[in-house]
Coordinates of C-alpha atoms in Angstrom, one line a residue:
X1 CA -4.6 15.9 -5.5
X2 CA -2.2 13.1 -6.3
X3 CA 0.3 13.3 -9.2
X4 CA -1.3 10.5 -11.1
X5 CA -4.8 12.0 -11.0
X6 CA -6.3 9.7 -8.4
X7 CA -7.7 10.4 -5.0
X8 CA -6.9 9.0 -1.5
X9 CA -9.5 6.8 0.1
X10 CA -10.4 8.1 3.6
X11 CA -10.4 4.7 5.3
X12 CA -8.4 1.5 4.8
X13 CA -8.7 -1.9 6.3
X14 CA -6.1 -4.7 6.1
X15 CA -5.5 -8.3 7.2
X16 CA -2.1 -9.6 8.0
X17 CA -0.9 -13.2 7.9
X18 CA 2.5 -14.7 8.0
X19 CA 5.1 -17.1 9.4
X20 CA 8.3 -16.1 11.3
X21 CA 11.1 -17.8 13.2
X22 CA 11.5 -17.6 17.0
X23 CA 15.0 -18.3 18.5
X24 CA 15.3 -17.5 22.2
X25 CA 16.3 -19.4 25.4
X26 CA 12.7 -20.7 25.9
X27 CA 11.4 -20.8 22.4
X28 CA 12.7 -22.1 19.1
X29 CA 10.9 -22.8 15.8
X30 CA 8.2 -21.3 13.6
X31 CA 5.7 -18.7 14.8
X32 CA 2.5 -17.8 13.1
X33 CA 1.2 -14.2 12.9
X34 CA -2.3 -13.0 12.2
X35 CA -3.9 -9.6 12.6
X36 CA -6.0 -6.9 11.3
X37 CA -5.8 -3.1 11.3
X38 CA -7.2 0.1 9.9
X39 CA -6.0 3.5 8.8
X40 CA -8.0 6.6 8.9
X41 CA -6.8 9.4 6.6
X42 CA -7.2 12.8 8.3
X43 CA -5.8 14.7 5.3
X44 CA -3.7 13.9 2.2
X45 CA -0.6 14.0 4.3
X46 CA -1.8 12.6 7.7
X47 CA -3.3 9.3 8.8
X48 CA -4.1 7.6 12.1
X49 CA -3.4 3.8 12.3
X50 CA -4.4 1.0 14.7
X51 CA -3.3 -2.6 14.4
X52 CA -4.2 -5.8 16.4
X53 CA -1.8 -8.8 15.9
X54 CA -1.5 -12.2 17.5
X55 CA 1.9 -14.1 17.4
X56 CA 1.5 -17.8 18.1
X57 CA 4.4 -20.0 19.0
X58 CA 5.5 -23.0 21.2
X59 CA 7.4 -22.3 24.4
X60 CA 9.2 -24.6 26.8
X61 CA 9.5 -23.6 30.4
X62 CA 10.3 -25.8 33.4
X63 CA 10.0 -29.0 31.4
X64 CA 6.6 -28.0 30.1
X65 CA 5.7 -27.2 26.5
X66 CA 2.7 -25.0 25.8
X67 CA 1.3 -22.8 23.0
X68 CA 1.7 -19.0 23.5
X69 CA -0.7 -16.4 22.1
X70 CA 1.1 -13.0 22.2
X71 CA -1.5 -10.4 21.4
X72 CA -0.4 -6.8 20.7
X73 CA -2.3 -3.6 20.0
X74 CA -0.4 -0.7 18.4
X75 CA -1.5 2.8 17.3
X76 CA 0.4 5.2 15.2
X77 CA 0.5 8.4 13.1
X78 CA 1.6 8.3 9.5
X79 CA 3.0 11.4 7.8
X80 CA 3.3 11.4 4.0
X81 CA 5.8 13.5 2.2
X82 CA 5.7 15.9 0.4
X83 CA 2.8 17.7 2.1
X84 CA 1.6 19.2 -1.2
X85 CA 2.2 19.0 -4.9

């Protein structure tokens, strides 16, 4: 049980959107980020997480400029402290 009297949902979905900055030898400028993910709560102190994100930016290589879609899939384990009240 949570301290404020609420309960934990067993499943969570989220959408990510944002803008960042790229500064490297082949890329410089703004980058867009979009993604989605989910979290499955195994218990009140433990959750499994998976995220899919796409970073989009312009890259110049050998006098050519093209748009790059950098897709990433990550998985993780979340541990919430303290384990009990």
